[in-house]
Coordinates of C-alpha atoms and ligand atoms in Angstrom, one line a residue:
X1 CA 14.4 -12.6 -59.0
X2 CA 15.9 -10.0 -56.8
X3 CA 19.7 -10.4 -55.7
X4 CA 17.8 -10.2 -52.1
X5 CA 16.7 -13.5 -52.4
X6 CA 19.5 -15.1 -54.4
X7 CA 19.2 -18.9 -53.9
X8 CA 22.7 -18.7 -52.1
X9 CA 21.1 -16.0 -49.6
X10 CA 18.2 -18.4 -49.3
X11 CA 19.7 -21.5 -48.4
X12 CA 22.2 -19.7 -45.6
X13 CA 19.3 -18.0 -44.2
X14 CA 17.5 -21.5 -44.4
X15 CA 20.2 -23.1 -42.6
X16 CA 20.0 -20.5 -40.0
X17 CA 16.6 -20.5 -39.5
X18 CA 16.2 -23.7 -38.9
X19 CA 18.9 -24.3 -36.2
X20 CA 17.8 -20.8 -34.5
X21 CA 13.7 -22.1 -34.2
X22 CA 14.6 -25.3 -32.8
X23 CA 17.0 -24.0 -30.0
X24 CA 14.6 -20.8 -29.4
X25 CA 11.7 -22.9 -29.4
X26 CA 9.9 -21.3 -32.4
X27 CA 8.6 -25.0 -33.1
X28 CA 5.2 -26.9 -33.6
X29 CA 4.5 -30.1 -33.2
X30 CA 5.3 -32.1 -36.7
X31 CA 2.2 -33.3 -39.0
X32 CA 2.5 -36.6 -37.4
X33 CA 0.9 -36.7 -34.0
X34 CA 4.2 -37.4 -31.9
X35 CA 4.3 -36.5 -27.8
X36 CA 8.3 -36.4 -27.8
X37 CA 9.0 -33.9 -30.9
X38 CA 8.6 -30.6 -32.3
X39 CA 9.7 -28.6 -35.6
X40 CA 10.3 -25.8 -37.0
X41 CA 7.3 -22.9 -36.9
X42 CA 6.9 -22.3 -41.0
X43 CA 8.4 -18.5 -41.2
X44 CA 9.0 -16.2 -43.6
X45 CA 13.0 -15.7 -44.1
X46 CA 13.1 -12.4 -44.4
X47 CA 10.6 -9.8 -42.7
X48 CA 8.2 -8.4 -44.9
X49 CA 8.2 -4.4 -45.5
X50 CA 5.2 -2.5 -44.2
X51 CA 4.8 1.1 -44.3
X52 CA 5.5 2.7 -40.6
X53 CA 2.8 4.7 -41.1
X54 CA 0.2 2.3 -41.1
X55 CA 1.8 0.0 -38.1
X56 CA 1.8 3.2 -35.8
X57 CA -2.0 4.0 -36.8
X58 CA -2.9 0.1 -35.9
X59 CA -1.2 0.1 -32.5
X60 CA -2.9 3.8 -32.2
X61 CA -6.3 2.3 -33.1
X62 CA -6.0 -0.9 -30.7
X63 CA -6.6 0.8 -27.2
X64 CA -10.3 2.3 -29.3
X65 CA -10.8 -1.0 -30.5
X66 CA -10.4 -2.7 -26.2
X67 CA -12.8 -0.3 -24.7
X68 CA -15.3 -0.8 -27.7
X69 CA -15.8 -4.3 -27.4
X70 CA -15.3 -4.2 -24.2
X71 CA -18.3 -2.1 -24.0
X72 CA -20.1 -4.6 -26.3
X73 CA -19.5 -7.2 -24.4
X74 CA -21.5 -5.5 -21.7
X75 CA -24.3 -4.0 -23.5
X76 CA -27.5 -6.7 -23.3
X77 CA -29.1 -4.7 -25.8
X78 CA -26.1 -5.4 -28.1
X79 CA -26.0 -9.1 -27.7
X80 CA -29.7 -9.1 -28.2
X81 CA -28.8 -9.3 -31.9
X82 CA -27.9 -12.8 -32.0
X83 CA -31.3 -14.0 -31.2
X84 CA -32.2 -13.4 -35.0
X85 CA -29.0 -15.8 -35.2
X86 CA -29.3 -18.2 -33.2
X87 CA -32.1 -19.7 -35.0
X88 CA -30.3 -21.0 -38.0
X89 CA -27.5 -21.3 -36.8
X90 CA -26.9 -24.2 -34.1
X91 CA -23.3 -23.1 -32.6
X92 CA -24.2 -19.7 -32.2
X93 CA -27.9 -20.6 -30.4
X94 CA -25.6 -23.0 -27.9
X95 CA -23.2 -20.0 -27.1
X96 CA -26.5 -18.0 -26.9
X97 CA -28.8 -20.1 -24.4
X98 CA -25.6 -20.2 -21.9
X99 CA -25.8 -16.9 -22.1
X100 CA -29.4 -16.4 -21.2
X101 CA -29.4 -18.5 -18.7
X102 CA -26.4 -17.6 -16.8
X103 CA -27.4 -13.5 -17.2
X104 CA -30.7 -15.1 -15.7
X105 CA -29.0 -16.4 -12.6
X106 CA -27.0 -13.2 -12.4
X107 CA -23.7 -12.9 -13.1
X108 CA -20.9 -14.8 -10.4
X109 CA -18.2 -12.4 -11.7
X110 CA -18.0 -8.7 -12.5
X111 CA -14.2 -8.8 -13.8
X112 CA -13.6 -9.8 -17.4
X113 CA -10.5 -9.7 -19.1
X114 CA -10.2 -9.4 -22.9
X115 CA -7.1 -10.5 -25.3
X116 CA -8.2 -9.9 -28.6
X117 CA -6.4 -9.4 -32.2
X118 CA -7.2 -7.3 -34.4
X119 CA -6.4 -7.9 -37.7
X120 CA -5.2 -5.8 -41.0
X121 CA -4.3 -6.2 -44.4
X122 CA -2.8 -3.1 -46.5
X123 CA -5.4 -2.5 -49.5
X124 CA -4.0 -0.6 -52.4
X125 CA -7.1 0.9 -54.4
X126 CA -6.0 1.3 -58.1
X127 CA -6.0 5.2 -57.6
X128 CA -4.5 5.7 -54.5
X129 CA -1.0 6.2 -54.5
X130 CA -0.2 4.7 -50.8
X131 CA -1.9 1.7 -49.3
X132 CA -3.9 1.5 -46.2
X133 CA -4.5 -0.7 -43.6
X134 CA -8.1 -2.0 -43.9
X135 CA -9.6 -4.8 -41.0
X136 CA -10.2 -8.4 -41.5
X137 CA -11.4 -9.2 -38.5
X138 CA -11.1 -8.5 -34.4
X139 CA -11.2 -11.9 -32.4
X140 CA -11.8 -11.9 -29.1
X141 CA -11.0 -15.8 -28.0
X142 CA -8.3 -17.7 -28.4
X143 CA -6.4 -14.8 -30.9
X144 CA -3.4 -16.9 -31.0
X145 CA 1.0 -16.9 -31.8
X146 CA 1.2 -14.3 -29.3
X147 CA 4.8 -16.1 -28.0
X148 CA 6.0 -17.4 -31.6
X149 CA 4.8 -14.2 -33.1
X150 CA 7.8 -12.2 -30.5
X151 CA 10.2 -14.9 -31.3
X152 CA 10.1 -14.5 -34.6
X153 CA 10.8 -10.6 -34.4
X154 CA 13.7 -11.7 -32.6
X155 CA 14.6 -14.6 -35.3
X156 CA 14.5 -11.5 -37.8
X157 CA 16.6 -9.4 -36.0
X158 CA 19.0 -11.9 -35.4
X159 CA 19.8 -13.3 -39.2
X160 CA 19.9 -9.8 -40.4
X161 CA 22.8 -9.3 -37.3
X162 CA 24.6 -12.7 -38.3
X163 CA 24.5 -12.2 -42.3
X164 CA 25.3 -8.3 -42.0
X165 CA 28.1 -9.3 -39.5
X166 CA 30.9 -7.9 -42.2
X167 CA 29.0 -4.8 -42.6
X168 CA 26.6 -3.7 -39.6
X169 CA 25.4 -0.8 -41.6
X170 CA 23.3 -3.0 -43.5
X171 CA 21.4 -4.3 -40.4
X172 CA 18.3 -2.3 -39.9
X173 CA 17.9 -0.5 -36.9
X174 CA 16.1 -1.1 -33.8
X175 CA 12.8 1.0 -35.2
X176 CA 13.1 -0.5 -38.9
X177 CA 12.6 -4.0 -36.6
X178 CA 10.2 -3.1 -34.3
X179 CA 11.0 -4.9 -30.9
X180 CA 7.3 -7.2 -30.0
X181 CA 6.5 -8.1 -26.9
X182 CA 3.6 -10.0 -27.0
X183 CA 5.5 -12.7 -25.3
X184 CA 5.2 -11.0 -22.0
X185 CA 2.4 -9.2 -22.7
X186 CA -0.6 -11.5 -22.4
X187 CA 0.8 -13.9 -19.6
X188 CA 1.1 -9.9 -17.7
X189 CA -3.0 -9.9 -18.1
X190 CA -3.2 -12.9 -16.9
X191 CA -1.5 -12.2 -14.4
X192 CA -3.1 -9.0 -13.3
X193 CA -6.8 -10.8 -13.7
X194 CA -5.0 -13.9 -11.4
X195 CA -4.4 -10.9 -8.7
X196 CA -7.7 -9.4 -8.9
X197 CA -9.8 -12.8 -8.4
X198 CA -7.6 -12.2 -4.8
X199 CA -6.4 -15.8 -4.4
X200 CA -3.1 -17.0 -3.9
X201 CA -3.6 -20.7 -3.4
X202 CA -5.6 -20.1 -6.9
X203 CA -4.1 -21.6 -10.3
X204 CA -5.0 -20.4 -13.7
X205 CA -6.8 -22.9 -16.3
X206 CA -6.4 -23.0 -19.6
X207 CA -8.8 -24.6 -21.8
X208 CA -7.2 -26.5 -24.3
X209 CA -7.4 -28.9 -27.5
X210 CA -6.5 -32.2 -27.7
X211 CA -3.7 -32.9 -29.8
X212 CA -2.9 -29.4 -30.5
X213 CA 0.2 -28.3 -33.1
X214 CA -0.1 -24.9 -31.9
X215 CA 1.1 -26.0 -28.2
X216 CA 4.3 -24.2 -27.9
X217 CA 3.1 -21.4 -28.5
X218 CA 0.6 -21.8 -25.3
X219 CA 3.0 -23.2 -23.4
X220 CA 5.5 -20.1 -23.5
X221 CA 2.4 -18.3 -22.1
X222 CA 2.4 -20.9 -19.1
X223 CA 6.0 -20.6 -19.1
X224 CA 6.5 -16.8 -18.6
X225 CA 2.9 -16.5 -16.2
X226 CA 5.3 -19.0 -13.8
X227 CA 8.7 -17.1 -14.5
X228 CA 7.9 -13.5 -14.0
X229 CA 5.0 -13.4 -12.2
X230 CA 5.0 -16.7 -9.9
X231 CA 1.5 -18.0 -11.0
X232 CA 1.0 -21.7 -11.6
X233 CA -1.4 -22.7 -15.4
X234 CA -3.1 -26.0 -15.7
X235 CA -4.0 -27.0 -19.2
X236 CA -7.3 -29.2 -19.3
X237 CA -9.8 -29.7 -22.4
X238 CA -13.5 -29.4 -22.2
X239 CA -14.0 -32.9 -21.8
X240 CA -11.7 -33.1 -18.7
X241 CA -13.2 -30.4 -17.4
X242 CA -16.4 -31.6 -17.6
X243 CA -15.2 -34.8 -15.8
X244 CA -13.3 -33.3 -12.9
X245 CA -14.7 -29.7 -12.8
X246 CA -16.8 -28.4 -9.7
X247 CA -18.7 -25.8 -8.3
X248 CA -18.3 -24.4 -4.5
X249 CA -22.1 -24.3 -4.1
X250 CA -21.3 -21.3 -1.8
X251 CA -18.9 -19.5 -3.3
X252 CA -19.2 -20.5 -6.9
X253 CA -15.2 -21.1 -7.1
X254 CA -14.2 -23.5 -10.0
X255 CA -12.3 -26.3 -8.5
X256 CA -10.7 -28.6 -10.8
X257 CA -8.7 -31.6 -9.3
X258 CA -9.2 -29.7 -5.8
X259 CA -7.2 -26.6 -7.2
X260 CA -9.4 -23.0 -7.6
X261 CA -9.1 -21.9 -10.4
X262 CA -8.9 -17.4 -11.1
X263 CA -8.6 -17.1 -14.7
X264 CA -10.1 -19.7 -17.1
X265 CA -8.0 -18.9 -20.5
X266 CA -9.5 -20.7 -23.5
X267 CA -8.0 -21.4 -26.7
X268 CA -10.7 -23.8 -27.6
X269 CA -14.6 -23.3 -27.4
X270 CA -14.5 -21.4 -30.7
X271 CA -16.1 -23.8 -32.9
X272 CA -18.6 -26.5 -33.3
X273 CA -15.4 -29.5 -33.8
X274 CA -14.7 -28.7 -29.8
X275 CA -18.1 -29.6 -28.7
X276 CA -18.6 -32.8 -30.4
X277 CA -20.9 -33.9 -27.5
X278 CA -23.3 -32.6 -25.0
X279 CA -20.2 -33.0 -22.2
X280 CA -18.3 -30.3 -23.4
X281 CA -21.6 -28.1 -23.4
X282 CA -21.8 -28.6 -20.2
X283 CA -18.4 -27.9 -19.1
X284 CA -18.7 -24.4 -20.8
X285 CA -21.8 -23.9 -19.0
X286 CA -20.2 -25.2 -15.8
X287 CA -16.9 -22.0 -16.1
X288 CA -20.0 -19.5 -17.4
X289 CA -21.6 -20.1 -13.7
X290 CA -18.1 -19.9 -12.1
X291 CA -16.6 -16.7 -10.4
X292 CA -13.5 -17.5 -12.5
X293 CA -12.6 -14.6 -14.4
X294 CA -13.1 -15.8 -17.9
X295 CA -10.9 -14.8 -21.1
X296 CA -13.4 -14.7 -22.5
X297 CA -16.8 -15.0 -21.4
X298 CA -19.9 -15.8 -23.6
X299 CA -21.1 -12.5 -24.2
X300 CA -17.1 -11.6 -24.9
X301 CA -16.7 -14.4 -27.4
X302 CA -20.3 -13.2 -29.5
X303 CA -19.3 -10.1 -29.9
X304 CA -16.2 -10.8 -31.5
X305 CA -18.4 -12.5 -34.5
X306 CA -18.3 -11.2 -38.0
X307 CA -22.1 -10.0 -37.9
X308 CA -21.0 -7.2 -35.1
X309 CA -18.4 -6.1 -37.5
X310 CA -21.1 -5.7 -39.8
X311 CA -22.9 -4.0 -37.2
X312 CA -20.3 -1.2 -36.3
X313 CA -19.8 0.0 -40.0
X314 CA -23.7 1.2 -39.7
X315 CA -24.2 5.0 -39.6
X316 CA -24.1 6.1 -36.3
X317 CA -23.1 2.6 -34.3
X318 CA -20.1 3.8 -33.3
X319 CA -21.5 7.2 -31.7
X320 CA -23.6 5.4 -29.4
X321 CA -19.9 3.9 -27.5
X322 CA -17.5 5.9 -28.6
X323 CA -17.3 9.9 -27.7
X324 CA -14.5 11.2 -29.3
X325 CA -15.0 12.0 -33.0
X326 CA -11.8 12.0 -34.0
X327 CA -11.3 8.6 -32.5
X328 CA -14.5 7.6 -34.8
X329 CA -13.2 8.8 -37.6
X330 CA -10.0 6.7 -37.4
X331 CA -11.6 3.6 -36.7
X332 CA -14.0 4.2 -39.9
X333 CA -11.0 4.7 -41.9
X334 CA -9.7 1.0 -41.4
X335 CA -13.3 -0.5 -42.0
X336 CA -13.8 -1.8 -45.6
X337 CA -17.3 -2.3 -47.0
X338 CA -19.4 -4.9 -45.0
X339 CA -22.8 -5.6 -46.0
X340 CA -25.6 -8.0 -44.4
X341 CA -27.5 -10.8 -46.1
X342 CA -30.4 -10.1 -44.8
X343 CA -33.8 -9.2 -46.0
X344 CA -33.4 -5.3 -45.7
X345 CA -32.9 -3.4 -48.5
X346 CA -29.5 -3.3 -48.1
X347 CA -29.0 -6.7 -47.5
X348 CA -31.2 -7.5 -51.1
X349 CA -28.9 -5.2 -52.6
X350 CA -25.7 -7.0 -51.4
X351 CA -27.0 -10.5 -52.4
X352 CA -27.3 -9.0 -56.0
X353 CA -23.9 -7.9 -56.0
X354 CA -22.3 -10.8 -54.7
X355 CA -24.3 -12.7 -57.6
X356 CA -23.7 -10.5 -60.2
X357 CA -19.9 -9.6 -59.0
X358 CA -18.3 -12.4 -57.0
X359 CA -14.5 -11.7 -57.2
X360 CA -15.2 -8.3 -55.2
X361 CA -16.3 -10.2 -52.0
X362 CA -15.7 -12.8 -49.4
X363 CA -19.1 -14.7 -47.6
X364 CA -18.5 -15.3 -43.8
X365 CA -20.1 -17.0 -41.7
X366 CA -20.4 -16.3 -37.8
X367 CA -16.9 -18.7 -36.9
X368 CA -13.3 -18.8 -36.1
X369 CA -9.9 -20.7 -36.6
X370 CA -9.8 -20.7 -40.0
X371 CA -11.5 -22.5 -43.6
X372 CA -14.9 -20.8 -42.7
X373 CA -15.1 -18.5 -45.4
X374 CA -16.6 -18.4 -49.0
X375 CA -14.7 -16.7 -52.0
X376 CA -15.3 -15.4 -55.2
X377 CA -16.7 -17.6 -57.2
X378 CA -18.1 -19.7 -54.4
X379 CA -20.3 -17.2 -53.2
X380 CA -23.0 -17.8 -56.2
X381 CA -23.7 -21.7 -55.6
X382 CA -23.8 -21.1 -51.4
X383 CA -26.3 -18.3 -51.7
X384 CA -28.6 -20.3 -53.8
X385 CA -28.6 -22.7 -51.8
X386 CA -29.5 -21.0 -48.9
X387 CA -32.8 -19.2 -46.9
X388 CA -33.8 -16.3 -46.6
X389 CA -33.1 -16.4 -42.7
X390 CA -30.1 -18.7 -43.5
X391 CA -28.3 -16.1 -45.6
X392 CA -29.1 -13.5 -42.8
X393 CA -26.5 -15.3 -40.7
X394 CA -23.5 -14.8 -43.2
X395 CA -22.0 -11.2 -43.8
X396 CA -20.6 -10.2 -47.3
X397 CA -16.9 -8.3 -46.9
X398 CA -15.2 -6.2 -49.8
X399 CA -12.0 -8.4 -50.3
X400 CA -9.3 -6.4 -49.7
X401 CA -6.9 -5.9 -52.6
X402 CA -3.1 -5.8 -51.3
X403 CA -0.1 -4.3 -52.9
X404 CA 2.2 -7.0 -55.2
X405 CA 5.0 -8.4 -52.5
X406 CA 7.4 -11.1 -52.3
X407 CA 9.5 -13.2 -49.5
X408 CA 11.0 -16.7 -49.5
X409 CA 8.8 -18.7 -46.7
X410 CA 10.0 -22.2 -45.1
X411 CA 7.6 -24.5 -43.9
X412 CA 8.3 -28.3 -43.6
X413 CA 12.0 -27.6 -43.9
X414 CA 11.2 -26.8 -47.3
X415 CA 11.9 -23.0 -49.3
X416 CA 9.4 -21.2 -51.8
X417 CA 9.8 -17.8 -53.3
X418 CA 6.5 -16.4 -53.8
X419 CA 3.8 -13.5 -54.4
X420 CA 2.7 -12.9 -51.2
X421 CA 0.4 -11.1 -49.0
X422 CA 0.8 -10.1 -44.9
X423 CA -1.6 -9.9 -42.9
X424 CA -0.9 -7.5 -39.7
X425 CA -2.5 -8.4 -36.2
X426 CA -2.3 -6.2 -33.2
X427 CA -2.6 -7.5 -29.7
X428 CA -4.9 -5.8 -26.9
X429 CA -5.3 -6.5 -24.1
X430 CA -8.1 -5.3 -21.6
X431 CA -9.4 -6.0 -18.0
X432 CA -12.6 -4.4 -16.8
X433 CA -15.2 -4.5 -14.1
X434 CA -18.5 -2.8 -14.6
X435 CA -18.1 0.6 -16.5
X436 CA -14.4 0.7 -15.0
X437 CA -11.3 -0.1 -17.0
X438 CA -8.5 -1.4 -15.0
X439 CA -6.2 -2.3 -17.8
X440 CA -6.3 -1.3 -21.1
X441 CA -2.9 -2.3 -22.8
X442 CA -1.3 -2.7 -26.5
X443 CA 0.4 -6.1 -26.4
X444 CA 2.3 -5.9 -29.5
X445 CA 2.1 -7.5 -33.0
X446 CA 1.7 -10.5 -35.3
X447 CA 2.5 -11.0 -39.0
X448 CA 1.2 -13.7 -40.8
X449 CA 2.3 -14.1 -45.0
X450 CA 1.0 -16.2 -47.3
X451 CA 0.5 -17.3 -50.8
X452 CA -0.7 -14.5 -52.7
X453 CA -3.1 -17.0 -54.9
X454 CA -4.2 -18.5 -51.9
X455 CA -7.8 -17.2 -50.1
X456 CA -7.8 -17.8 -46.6
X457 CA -4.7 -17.2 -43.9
X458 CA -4.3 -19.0 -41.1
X459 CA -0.8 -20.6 -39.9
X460 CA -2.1 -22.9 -37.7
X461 CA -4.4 -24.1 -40.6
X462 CA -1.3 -24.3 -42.9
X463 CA -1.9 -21.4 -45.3
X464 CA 0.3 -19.0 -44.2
X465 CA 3.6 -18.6 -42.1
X466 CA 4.7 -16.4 -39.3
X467 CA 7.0 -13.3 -40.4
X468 CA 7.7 -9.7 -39.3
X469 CA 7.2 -6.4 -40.6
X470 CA 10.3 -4.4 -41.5
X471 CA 8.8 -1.0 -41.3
X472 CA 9.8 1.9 -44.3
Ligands
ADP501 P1 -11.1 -16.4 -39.1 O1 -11.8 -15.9 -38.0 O2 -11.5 -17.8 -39.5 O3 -9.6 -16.2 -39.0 P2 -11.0 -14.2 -41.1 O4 -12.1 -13.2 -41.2 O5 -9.8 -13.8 -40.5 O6 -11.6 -15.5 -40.4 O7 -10.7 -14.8 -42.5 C1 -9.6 -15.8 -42.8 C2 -8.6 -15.3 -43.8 O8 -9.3 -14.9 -45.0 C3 -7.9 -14.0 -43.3 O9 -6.8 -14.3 -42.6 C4 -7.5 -13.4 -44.7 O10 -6.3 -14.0 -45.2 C5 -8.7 -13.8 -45.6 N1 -9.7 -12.7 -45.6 C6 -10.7 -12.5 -44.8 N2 -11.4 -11.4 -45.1 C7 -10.8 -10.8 -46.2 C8 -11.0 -9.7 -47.0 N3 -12.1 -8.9 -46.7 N4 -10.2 -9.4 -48.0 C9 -9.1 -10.2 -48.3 N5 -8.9 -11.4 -47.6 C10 -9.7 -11.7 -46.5
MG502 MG1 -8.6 -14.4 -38.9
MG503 MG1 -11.0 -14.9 -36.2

């Protein structure tokens, strides 16, 4: 054990953390469904190192990354691809016929406005003497911790001021810290989209869960849209809105409880557990027809599926929406090996691999928030069990092979010193209207560490906990 985390450091910085997440309000709501309480976010205790190289190229790449699926999201002929989809797989043909139909009717809104993630983890190939970032994934709804992400920067930067209070020359600087401010950030494009739609009797909806853990994290976002920008968030879930949501027959304005709504924000809608009936089809269909500016809208939300990950790693994908070589080349060199499942020879090739060599990949299928995936020695059993067309909606990934780590993370009051891997997520955030970009912002940073032995990475889901990097 390093003297770094010697079990005396640990349980001050415990004590610390605790006391500093419930007075900031880096808290969660506790296991126990409970309407009066919250606790402590699980964190790492100490930020994670993360080579400054790598951060800077990540926020480089995250302004590419907005205008491409931006440009996705507006390219029919792109979107076309998830007709092949659709038919075996029941979410994505829901998602799909909105789609259709509402592009059918044409269109109510020409704004969109885009807060995605994209997400790294460093790979260290056995050769190479540095490690890289390589992508996971790039959501494009609901990418979440934006708030608790920034206050845990600031919980980092604080412990490291009160335990190096003898000695400041131990505290790392400003840079080594990076400051995050993806607790403004995303409430500002809000914002801007809420002053675009060009009404100020007009309130912002956000489409929630019901009995959400992650809801602190939202409600900083309502918190700061009020504080610096004066605009007023109602939270309502699918259900609700299907039950009090209307449609100006004229205008197409989404009224909800007699209040028009600009921006419709979801953090549900990304999964086949918030549409366990008909009802809450309807209400998505209902904001698709609406001339609320929607974060996201359908098309936004397909193309921020793993199969058009898949997609861009082709030969020559990228070319047809991006101009700039160099800016091609620097995507490609975060892309790790993505293959389809398919039935072309590419995709026959892949399905031998994956039988033949399981610990080298990871199956995913076309869905978010977390417990999706297939690993390793899964990935033989699922295949065989599945069709032809089945398998072709699943894409196989590389997995990703991280440098060794470690940190001390606290979750349920509770300390454990561990092998660990970080996962690095960028914030962007974009606002277009046709071929016009009217925003096109980095929003800062999230980093998520977990378990080394463990597969999957989510800290809403429990895996892993929120931390920050210390840049070398
Ligand atoms: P979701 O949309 O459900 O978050 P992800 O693609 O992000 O799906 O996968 C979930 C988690 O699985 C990630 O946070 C990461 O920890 C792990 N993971 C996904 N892809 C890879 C990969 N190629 N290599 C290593 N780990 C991966
Ligand atoms: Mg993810
Ligand atoms: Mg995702």
């Amino acid at each position: 054990m390093s003297t770094r985390y010697s079990p005396a450091n640990n349980l001050e910085r415990k004590e610390l953390t605790i006391a500093w997440c419930l007075a900031h309000g880096l808290v969660i709501r506790p296991n126990s469904p409970s309407d009066s309480s919250a606790v402590h976010a699980p964190v790492a205790l100490y930020p994670s190192l993360f080579p400054s190289k790598e951060f800077k190229l990540a926020l480089e790449l995250q302004p590419v990354f907005n205008t491409l699926y931006y440009k996705l999201s507006q390219s029919h002929e792109f979107i076309k691809v998830f007709e092949v989809i659709s038919k075996v797989d029941e979410f994505i043909e829901q998602l799909y016929n909105i789609y259709l139909t509402v592009k059918e009717e044409g269109f109510s809104q020409p704004i969109s406005l885009g807060i995605h993630r994209s997400d790294y983890i460093l790979h260290s190939s056995p050769n190479a003497e540095e490690a890289h970032i390589k992508q996971v994934e790039f959501n494009t709804i609901a990418s979440s911790f934006s708030s608790l992400s920034s206050l845990t920067s600031d919980l980092h930067r604080y412990l490291s001021k009160s335990i190096n209070h003898v000695d400041p020359s131990q505290t790392p600087d400003d840079e080594a810290l990076p400051s995050n401010e993806s607790m403004t950030s995303i409430p500002r494009g809000i914002a801007k989209a809420h002053q675009l739609y060009g009404s100020k009797s007009a309130v912002v909806l956000m489409v929630v869960q019901s009995g959400e853990r992650n809801v602190f994290d939202q409600r900083w976002i309502e918190y700061v849209l009020l504080n610096n920008h004066g605009v007023h968030l109602i939270r309502r879930t699918l259900s609700e809105i299907y039950n009090e949501g209307k449609l100006d027959p004229r205008t197409k304005a989404l009224m909800i409880d007699g209040k028009e709504i600009s921006v419709t924000y979801f953090r549900s809608g990304y999964g086949p557990r918030d549409h366990p009936s008909e009802k809450e089809w309807e209400a998505r269909m209902l904001i698709e027809r609406s001339n609320s500016i929607k974060c996201p809208t359908i098309a936004y939300q397909l193309v921020g599926s793993k199969k058009v990950q898949q997609i861009l790693t082709v030969p020559g994908v990228l070319e047809r929406y991006i101009s700039d070589p160099q800016e091609i080349e620097k995507l490609r060199s975060c892309f790790t090996g993505i293959h389809p499942l398919d039935s072309s020879p590419e995709g026959e090739k892949a399905v031998k691999d994956a039988l033949e060599n399981p610990e080298r990949y990871v199956m995913k299928p076309q869905r978010e928030g977390g417990g999706n995936n297939i690993y390793a020695q899964d990935i033989p059993p699922t295949l065989s069990k599945l069709t032809l067309s089945e398998r072709s909606s699943y894409i196989l990934m590389d997995l990703i092979q991280p440098p060794p780590m470690r940190n001390v993370v606290l979750k349920d009051g509770e300390i454990t010193e561990d092998d660990v891997v970080s996962e690095l997520g960028i914030y962007g955030i974009i606002i277009g209207k046709g071929n016009e970009e009217i925003v096109n912002e980095v929003g800062g940073h999230l980093l998520r560490t977990k378990g080394r032995k463990t597969n999957e990475g989510g800290v809403a889901t429990g895996y892993a906990v929120l931390d920050s990097p210390l840049l070398f």
